[in-house]
PDB file of C-alpha atoms in Angstrom:
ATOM      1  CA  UNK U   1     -62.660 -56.101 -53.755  1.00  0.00           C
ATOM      2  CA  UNK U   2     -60.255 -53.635 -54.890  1.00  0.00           C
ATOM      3  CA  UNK U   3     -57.302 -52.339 -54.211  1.00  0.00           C
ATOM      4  CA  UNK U   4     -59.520 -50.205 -51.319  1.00  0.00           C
ATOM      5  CA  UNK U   5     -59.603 -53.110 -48.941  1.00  0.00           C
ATOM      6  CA  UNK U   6     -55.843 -53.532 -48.763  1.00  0.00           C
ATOM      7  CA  UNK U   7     -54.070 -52.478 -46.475  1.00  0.00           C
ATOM      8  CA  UNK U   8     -50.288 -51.328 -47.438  1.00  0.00           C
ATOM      9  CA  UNK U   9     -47.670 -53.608 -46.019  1.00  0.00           C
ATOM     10  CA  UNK U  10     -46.137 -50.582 -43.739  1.00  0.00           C
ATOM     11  CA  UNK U  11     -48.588 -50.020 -41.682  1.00  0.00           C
ATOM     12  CA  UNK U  12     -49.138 -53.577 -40.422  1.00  0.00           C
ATOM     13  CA  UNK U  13     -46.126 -52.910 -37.967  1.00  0.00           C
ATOM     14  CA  UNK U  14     -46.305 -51.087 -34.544  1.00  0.00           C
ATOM     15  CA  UNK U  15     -43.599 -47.762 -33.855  1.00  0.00           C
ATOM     16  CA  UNK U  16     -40.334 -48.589 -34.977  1.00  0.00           C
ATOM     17  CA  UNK U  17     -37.414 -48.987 -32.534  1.00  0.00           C
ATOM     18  CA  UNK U  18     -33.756 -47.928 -32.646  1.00  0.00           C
ATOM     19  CA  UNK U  19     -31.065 -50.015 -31.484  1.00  0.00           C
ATOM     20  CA  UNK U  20     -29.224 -49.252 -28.625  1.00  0.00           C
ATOM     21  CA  UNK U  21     -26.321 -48.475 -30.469  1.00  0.00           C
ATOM     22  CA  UNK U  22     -27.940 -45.846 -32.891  1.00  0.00           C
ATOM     23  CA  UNK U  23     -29.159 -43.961 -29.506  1.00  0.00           C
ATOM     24  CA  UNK U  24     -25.372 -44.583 -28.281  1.00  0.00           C
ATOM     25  CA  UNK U  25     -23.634 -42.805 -31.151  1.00  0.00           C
ATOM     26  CA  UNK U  26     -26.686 -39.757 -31.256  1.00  0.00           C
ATOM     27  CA  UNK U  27     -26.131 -39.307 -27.902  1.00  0.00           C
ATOM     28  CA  UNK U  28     -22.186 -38.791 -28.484  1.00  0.00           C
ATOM     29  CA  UNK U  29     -22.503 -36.858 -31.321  1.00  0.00           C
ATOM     30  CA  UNK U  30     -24.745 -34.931 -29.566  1.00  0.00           C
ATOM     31  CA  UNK U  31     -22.297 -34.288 -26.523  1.00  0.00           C
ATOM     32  CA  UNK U  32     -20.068 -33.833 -28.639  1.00  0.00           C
ATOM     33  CA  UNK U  33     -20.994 -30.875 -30.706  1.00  0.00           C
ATOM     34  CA  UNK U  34     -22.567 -29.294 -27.063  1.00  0.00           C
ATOM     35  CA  UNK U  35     -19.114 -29.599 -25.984  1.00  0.00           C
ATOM     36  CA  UNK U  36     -17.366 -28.079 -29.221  1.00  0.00           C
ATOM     37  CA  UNK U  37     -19.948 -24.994 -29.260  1.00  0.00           C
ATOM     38  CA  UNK U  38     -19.165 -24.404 -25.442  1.00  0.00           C
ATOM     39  CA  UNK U  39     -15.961 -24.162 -26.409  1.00  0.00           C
ATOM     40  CA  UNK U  40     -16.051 -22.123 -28.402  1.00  0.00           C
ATOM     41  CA  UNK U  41     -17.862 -19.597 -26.884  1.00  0.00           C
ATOM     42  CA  UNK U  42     -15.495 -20.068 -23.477  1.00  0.00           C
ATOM     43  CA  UNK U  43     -12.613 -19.220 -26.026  1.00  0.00           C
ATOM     44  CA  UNK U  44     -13.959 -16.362 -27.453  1.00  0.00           C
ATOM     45  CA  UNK U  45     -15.183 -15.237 -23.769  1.00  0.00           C
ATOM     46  CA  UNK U  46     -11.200 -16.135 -23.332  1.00  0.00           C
ATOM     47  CA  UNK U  47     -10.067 -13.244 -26.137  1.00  0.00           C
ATOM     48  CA  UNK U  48     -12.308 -11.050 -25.031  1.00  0.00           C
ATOM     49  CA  UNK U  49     -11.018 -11.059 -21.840  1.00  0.00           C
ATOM     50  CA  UNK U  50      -7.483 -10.930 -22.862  1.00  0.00           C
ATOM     51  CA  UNK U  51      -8.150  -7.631 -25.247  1.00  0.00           C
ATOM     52  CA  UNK U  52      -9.295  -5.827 -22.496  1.00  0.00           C
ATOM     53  CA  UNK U  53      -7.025  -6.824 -20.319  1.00  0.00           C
ATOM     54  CA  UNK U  54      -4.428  -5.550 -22.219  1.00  0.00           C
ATOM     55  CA  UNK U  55      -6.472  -1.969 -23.443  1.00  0.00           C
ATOM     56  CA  UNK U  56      -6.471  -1.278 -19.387  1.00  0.00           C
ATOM     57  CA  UNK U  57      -3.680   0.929 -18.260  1.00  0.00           C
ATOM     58  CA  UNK U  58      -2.048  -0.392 -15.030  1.00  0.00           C
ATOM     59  CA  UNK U  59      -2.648   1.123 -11.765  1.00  0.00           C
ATOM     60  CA  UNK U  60      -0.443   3.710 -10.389  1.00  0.00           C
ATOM     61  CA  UNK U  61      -0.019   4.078  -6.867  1.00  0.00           C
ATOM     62  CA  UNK U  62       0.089   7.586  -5.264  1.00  0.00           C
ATOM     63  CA  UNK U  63       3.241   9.452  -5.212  1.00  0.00           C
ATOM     64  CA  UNK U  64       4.588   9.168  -1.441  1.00  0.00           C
ATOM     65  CA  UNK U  65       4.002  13.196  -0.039  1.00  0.00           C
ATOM     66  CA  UNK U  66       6.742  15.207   0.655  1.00  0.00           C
ATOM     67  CA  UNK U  67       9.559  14.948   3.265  1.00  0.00           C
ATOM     68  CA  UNK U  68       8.957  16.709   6.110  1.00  0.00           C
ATOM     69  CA  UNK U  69      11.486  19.556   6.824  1.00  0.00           C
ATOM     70  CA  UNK U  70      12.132  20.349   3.201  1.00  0.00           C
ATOM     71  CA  UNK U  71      14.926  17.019   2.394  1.00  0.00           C
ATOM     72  CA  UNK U  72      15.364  15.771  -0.354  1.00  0.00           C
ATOM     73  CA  UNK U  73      15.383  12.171   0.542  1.00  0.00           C
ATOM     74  CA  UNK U  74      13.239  10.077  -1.839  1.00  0.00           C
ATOM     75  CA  UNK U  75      15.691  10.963  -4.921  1.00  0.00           C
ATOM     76  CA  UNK U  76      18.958  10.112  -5.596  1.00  0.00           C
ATOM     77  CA  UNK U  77      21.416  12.871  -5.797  1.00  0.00           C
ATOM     78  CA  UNK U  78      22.669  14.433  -8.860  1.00  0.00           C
ATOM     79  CA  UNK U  79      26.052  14.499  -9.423  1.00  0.00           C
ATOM     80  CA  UNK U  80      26.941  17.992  -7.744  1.00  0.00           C
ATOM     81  CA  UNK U  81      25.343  17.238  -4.379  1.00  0.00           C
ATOM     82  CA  UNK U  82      27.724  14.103  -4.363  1.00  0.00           C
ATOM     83  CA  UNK U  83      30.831  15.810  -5.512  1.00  0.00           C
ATOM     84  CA  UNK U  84      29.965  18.461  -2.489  1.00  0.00           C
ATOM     85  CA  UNK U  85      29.192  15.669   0.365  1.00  0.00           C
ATOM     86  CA  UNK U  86      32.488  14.230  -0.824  1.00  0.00           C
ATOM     87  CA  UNK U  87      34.511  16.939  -0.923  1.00  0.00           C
ATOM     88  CA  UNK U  88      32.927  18.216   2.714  1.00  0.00           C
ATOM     89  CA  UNK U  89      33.288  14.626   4.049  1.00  0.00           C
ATOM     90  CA  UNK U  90      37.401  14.876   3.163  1.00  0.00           C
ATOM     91  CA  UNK U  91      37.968  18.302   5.324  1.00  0.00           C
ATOM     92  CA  UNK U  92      36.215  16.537   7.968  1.00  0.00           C
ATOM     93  CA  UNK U  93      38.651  13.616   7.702  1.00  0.00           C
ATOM     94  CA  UNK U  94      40.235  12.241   4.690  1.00  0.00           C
ATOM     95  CA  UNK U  95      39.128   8.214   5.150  1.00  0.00           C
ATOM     96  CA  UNK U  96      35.203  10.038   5.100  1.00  0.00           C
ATOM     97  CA  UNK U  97      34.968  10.625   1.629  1.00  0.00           C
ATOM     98  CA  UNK U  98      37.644   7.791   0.197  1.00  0.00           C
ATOM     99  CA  UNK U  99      37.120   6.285  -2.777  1.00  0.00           C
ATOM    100  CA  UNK U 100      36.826   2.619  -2.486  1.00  0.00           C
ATOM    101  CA  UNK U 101      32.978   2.709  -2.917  1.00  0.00           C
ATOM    102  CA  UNK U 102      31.859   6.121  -3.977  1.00  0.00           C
ATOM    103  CA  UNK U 103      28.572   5.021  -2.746  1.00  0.00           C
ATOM    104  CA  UNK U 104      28.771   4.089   0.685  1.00  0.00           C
ATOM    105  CA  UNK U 105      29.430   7.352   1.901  1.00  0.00           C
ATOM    106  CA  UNK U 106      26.274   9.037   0.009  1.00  0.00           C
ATOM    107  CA  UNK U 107      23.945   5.831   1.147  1.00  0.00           C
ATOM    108  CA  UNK U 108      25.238   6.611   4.910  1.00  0.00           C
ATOM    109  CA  UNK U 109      24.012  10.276   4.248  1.00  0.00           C
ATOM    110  CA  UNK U 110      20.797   9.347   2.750  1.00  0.00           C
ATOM    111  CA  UNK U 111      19.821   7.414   5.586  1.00  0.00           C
ATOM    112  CA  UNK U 112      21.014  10.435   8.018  1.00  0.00           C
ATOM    113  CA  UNK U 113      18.955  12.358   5.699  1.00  0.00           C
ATOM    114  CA  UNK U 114      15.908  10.024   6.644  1.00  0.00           C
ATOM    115  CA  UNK U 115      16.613   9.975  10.185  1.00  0.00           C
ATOM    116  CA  UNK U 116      16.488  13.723  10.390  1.00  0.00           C
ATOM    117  CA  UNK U 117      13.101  13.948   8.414  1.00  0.00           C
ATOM    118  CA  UNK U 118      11.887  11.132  10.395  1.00  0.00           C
ATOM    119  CA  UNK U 119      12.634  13.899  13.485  1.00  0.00           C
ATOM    120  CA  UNK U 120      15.002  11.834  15.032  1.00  0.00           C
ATOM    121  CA  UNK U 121      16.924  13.478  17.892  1.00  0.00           C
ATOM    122  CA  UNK U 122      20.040  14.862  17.225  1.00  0.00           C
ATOM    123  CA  UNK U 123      21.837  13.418  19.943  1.00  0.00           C
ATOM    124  CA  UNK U 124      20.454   9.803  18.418  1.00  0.00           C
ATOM    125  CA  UNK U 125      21.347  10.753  14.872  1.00  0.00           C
ATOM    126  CA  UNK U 126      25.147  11.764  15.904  1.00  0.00           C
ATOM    127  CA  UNK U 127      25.512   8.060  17.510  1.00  0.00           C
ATOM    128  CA  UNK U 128      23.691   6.786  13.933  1.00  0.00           C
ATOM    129  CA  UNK U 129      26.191   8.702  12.229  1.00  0.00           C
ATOM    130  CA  UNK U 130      29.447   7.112  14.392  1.00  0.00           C
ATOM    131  CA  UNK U 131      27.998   3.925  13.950  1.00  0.00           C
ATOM    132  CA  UNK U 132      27.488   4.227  10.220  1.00  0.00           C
ATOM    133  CA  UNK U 133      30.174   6.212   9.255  1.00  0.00           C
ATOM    134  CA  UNK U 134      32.319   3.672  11.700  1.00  0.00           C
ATOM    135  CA  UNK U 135      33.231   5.238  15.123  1.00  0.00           C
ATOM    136  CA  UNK U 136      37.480   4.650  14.488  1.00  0.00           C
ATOM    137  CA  UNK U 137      36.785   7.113  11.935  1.00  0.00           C
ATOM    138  CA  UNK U 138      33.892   9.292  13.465  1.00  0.00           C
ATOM    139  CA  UNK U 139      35.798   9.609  17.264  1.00  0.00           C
ATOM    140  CA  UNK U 140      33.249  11.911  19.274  1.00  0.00           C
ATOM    141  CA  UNK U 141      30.319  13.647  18.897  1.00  0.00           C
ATOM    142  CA  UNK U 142      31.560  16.389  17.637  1.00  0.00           C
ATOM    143  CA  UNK U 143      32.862  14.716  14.760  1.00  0.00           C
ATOM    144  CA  UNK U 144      29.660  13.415  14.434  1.00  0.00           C
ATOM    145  CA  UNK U 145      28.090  16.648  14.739  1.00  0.00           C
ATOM    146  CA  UNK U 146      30.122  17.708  11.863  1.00  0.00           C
ATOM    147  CA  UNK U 147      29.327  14.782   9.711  1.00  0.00           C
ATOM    148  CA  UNK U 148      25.695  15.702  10.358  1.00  0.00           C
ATOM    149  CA  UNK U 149      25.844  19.223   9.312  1.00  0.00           C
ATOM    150  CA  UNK U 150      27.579  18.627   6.146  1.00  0.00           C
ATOM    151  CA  UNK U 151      25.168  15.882   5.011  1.00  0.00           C
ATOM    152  CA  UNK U 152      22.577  18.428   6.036  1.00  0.00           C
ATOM    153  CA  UNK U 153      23.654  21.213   4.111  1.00  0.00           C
ATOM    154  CA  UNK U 154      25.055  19.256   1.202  1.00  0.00           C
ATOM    155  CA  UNK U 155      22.332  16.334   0.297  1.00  0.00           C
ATOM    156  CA  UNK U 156      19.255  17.044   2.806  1.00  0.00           C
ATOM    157  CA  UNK U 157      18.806  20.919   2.102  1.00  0.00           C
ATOM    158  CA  UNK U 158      16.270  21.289  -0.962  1.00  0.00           C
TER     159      UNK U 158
END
């Protein structure tokens, strides 16, 4: 007999097995480089997301309507207004329109402005005024009634 009748040496044995460590560490790897290329997709999901984030204009919210009866109570005052509710305040009485903090006086005013566009009563916005205003220096309603009229035609008037 020849070499036909042999048989090479190879395939005497049955399937070869791996050790349970070589399936450990393909397994790993494996994970592994599932993990990585999840990753890396989730991070360029990420930059996406960030770009257009940043492209996207914030949103505006509407623009409150006007005052009702024509004020002018949503801006500050320019400079003139205040210099006229000032001087106003002082022929009224002189401890009105004192100087101590230029801005009390015109924040009392605004918020008689608001009251009035708000349609408060008069009679309720000449006791808002006293108390504001302080009633040792606003004595009486007429005062009061004063004080209203020259925050009216000073800062609430358009």
């Amino acid at each position: 007999m020849g070499t036909l009748g042999k048989r090479s040496p190879g395939r005497d044995r049955g399937p070869k097995r791996h050790s349970p460590l070589k399936a450990l560490v393909l397994t790993a790897v494996t994970g592994f480089a599932l993990v990585a290329g999840i990753g890396a997709v989730g991070d360029r999901i990420s930059r996406a997301h960030n770009a257009v984030k940043a492209s996207t204009p914030a949103p505006t919210t509407p623009a409150p309507g006007p005052p009702s009866a024509g004020t002018s109570v949503g801006v500050s005052p320019d400079a003139r207004r205040v210099r006229a509710l000032l001087g106003a305040l002082r022929e009224i009485d002189p401890a009105l329109g004192a100087a101590p903090g230029r801005g009390e006086p015109v924040g009392r005013a605004l918020a008689s402005c608001r009251d009035l566009a708000e349609g408060t009563d008069r009679a309720e916005a000449r006791r808002r005024v006293r108390a504001r205003f302080g009633e040792t220096v606003v004595t009486g309603s007429r005062k009061a009634e004063r004080v209203l009229t020259a925050i009216e035609r000073t800062l609430c008037s358009p």
